[in-house]
GROMACS .gro file of C-alpha atoms in nm:
model
  181
    1MET     CA    1   2.503  16.799  10.695
    2GLN     CA    2   2.495  17.131  10.884
    3LEU     CA    3   2.836  17.055  11.036
    4GLU     CA    4   2.980  16.995  10.688
    5VAL     CA    5   2.841  17.328  10.567
    6PHE     CA    6   2.983  17.505  10.874
    7VAL     CA    7   3.326  17.347  10.824
    8THR     CA    8   3.323  17.445  10.455
    9ILE     CA    9   3.229  17.803  10.544
   10ALA     CA   10   3.496  17.814  10.817
   11TYR     CA   11   3.764  17.694  10.574
   12SER     CA   12   3.646  17.948  10.316
   13VAL     CA   13   3.672  18.233  10.566
   14VAL     CA   14   4.018  18.118  10.679
   15LEU     CA   15   4.133  18.112  10.316
   16LEU     CA   16   3.986  18.458  10.251
   17VAL     CA   17   4.149  18.605  10.562
   18THR     CA   18   4.482  18.442  10.473
   19GLY     CA   19   4.451  18.591  10.125
   20PHE     CA   20   4.369  18.932  10.271
   21GLY     CA   21   4.676  18.908  10.495
   22VAL     CA   22   4.901  18.847  10.195
   23MET     CA   23   4.723  19.114   9.988
   24HIS     CA   24   4.755  19.369  10.265
   25ALA     CA   25   5.127  19.307  10.303
   26VAL     CA   26   5.194  19.375   9.934
   27GLU     CA   27   4.994  19.698   9.909
   28PRO     CA   28   5.192  19.972   9.733
   29ASP     CA   29   5.257  20.183  10.044
   30HIS     CA   30   5.404  19.880  10.220
   31ILE     CA   31   5.626  19.803   9.922
   32VAL     CA   32   5.754  20.162   9.930
   33THR     CA   33   5.817  20.136  10.305
   34LEU     CA   34   6.000  19.806  10.262
   35ARG     CA   35   6.209  19.938   9.972
   36SER     CA   36   6.316  20.236  10.182
   37ALA     CA   37   6.404  20.026  10.490
   38LYS     CA   38   6.766  20.072  10.592
   39ASN     CA   39   6.807  19.711  10.704
   40PHE     CA   40   6.610  19.399  10.789
   41ASN     CA   41   6.578  19.512  11.153
   42THR     CA   42   6.372  19.807  11.027
   43VAL     CA   43   6.152  19.564  10.832
   44TRP     CA   44   6.097  19.357  11.151
   45LYS     CA   45   5.994  19.665  11.349
   46PHE     CA   46   5.754  19.777  11.077
   47ALA     CA   47   5.593  19.433  11.040
   48LEU     CA   48   5.541  19.383  11.413
   49SER     CA   49   5.422  19.734  11.496
   50HIS     CA   50   5.190  19.740  11.197
   51GLY     CA   51   5.027  19.412  11.303
   52LEU     CA   52   4.992  19.522  11.664
   53GLY     CA   53   4.820  19.842  11.554
   54PHE     CA   54   4.561  19.646  11.357
   55LEU     CA   55   4.484  19.421  11.656
   56ILE     CA   56   4.437  19.724  11.883
   57ILE     CA   57   4.163  19.852  11.652
   58GLY     CA   58   4.031  19.521  11.515
   59ILE     CA   59   3.943  19.350  11.843
   60PRO     CA   60   3.702  19.627  11.957
   61ILE     CA   61   3.535  19.617  11.613
   62VAL     CA   62   3.478  19.242  11.649
   63LEU     CA   63   3.339  19.298  12.000
   64ILE     CA   64   3.101  19.574  11.891
   65LEU     CA   65   2.970  19.394  11.583
   66GLY     CA   66   2.956  19.063  11.772
   67TYR     CA   67   2.754  19.191  12.068
   68LEU     CA   68   2.517  19.419  11.882
   69PRO     CA   69   2.328  19.177  11.654
   70PHE     CA   70   2.134  19.451  11.476
   71LEU     CA   71   2.465  19.575  11.334
   72ASP     CA   72   2.545  19.232  11.187
   73ILE     CA   73   2.352  19.268  10.860
   74ALA     CA   74   2.463  19.630  10.829
   75GLY     CA   75   2.824  19.516  10.870
   76ASP     CA   76   2.782  19.254  10.598
   77ILE     CA   77   2.624  19.503  10.358
   78PHE     CA   78   2.903  19.750  10.437
   79GLY     CA   79   3.151  19.467  10.370
   80ILE     CA   80   3.004  19.409  10.024
   81GLY     CA   81   3.037  19.781   9.954
   82ILE     CA   82   3.398  19.780  10.074
   83SER     CA   83   3.467  19.472   9.857
   84ILE     CA   84   3.331  19.652   9.553
   85VAL     CA   85   3.543  19.961   9.631
   86PHE     CA   86   3.845  19.735   9.676
   87LEU     CA   87   3.779  19.559   9.345
   88TYR     CA   88   3.740  19.898   9.173
   89SER     CA   89   4.067  20.021   9.323
   90LEU     CA   90   4.244  19.713   9.190
   91LEU     CA   91   4.098  19.738   8.841
   92ALA     CA   92   4.154  20.116   8.822
   93ASN     CA   93   4.506  20.094   8.971
   94LYS     CA   94   4.414  20.340   9.249
   95GLU     CA   95   4.510  20.267   9.608
   96ILE     CA   96   4.244  20.363   9.861
   97GLU     CA   97   4.354  20.427  10.219
   98PHE     CA   98   4.258  20.672  10.491
   99GLY     CA   99   4.471  20.747  10.794
  100PHE     CA  100   4.827  20.765  10.920
  101LYS     CA  101   5.138  20.636  10.747
  102THR     CA  102   5.368  20.476  11.007
  103GLY     CA  103   5.399  20.187  11.253
  104ILE     CA  104   5.139  20.108  11.519
  105VAL     CA  105   4.934  20.415  11.435
  106GLN     CA  106   4.927  20.323  11.067
  107GLY     CA  107   4.850  19.960  11.147
  108GLY     CA  108   4.552  20.061  11.357
  109LEU     CA  109   4.418  20.381  11.213
  110ALA     CA  110   4.492  20.362  10.841
  111LEU     CA  111   4.175  20.203  10.710
  112THR     CA  112   4.214  19.990  10.402
  113PRO     CA  113   3.946  19.772  10.243
  114SER     CA  114   4.131  19.454  10.341
  115LYS     CA  115   4.140  19.551  10.710
  116VAL     CA  116   3.772  19.648  10.720
  117LEU     CA  117   3.669  19.326  10.545
  118VAL     CA  118   3.872  19.111  10.784
  119ALA     CA  119   3.709  19.279  11.084
  120ILE     CA  120   3.360  19.229  10.935
  121LEU     CA  121   3.429  18.863  10.847
  122ALA     CA  122   3.572  18.807  11.195
  123SER     CA  123   3.269  18.959  11.367
  124ASP     CA  124   3.038  18.710  11.194
  125LEU     CA  125   3.206  18.415  11.368
  126GLY     CA  126   3.182  18.511  11.735
  127LEU     CA  127   3.437  18.655  11.973
  128LEU     CA  128   3.691  18.372  12.001
  129ASN     CA  129   3.682  18.277  11.634
  130GLY     CA  130   3.679  18.645  11.537
  131VAL     CA  131   3.986  18.725  11.743
  132GLY     CA  132   4.146  18.412  11.598
  133LEU     CA  133   4.086  18.545  11.247
  134LEU     CA  134   4.231  18.884  11.341
  135LEU     CA  135   4.538  18.706  11.475
  136LEU     CA  136   4.560  18.496  11.156
  137PHE     CA  137   4.542  18.810  10.941
  138THR     CA  138   4.804  18.982  11.156
  139VAL     CA  139   5.044  18.687  11.155
  140VAL     CA  140   5.005  18.625  10.780
  141SER     CA  141   5.039  18.994  10.700
  142SER     CA  142   5.343  19.039  10.927
  143LEU     CA  143   5.517  18.725  10.799
  144THR     CA  144   5.445  18.829  10.441
  145LEU     CA  145   5.590  19.174  10.511
  146LEU     CA  146   5.905  19.004  10.640
  147LEU     CA  147   5.922  18.772  10.339
  148VAL     CA  148   5.857  19.054  10.094
  149GLY     CA  149   6.121  19.261  10.269
  150LYS     CA  150   6.369  18.984  10.183
  151VAL     CA  151   6.263  18.903   9.825
  152LEU     CA  152   6.109  19.232   9.710
  153PRO     CA  153   6.318  19.288   9.399
  154ASN     CA  154   6.193  18.960   9.245
  155ILE     CA  155   5.811  19.004   9.280
  156PRO     CA  156   5.621  19.119   8.970
  157LEU     CA  157   5.324  19.341   9.063
  158ARG     CA  158   5.095  19.181   8.802
  159ILE     CA  159   5.097  18.858   9.005
  160THR     CA  160   4.980  19.029   9.322
  161LYS     CA  161   4.707  19.219   9.136
  162ALA     CA  162   4.549  18.901   8.992
  163PHE     CA  163   4.556  18.742   9.338
  164ASP     CA  164   4.393  19.051   9.493
  165ILE     CA  165   4.111  19.051   9.237
  166LEU     CA  166   4.029  18.685   9.306
  167ILE     CA  167   4.022  18.745   9.682
  168SER     CA  168   3.795  19.051   9.639
  169ILE     CA  169   3.546  18.853   9.432
  170GLY     CA  170   3.558  18.574   9.691
  171ALA     CA  171   3.479  18.822   9.970
  172ILE     CA  172   3.179  18.961   9.780
  173ALA     CA  173   3.048  18.608   9.717
  174TYR     CA  174   3.091  18.508  10.082
  175LEU     CA  175   2.918  18.818  10.221
  176VAL     CA  176   2.627  18.783   9.977
  177TYR     CA  177   2.596  18.420  10.093
  178VAL     CA  178   2.595  18.528  10.461
  179ILE     CA  179   2.318  18.781  10.396
  180VAL     CA  180   2.106  18.541  10.189
  181ARG     CA  181   2.129  18.243  10.423
   0.00000   0.00000   0.00000
């Protein structure tokens, strides 16, 4: 029974992180960057450098939260707060981001709710699984950036907003569950 619950939770987290990867790739600043790209080679460079930047910052966060257990509950509570801020930003049509605006630096140091939530979710699952989730987020986000760079003119923004809202609510539910269990 416990194994079934663990597997269900693991699948839920993988789905959330995959959703966050897609959501992150279609954030407005990325769409603007992709629209202004001179060619697909520029899109490739942006997608890869952006993902690498996130890994450079995300892995130490997973290590810190993973090895300092007293920060675990604080991280989950912070994650709920970030989820609420993210949901607000979606419903109010206001993008929230702090940091730099280009390449590896932007990928690592521009903090967005989706990046923070992925790092918090990853830290709850141990080092190897956590790094695996960071890699999943990075791969999904980078591949989505590449795909969006190809098909951008055909994507209605209302579709991505509904998807983002569902993922935000899912993150809040998961983090509340983690705290309560």
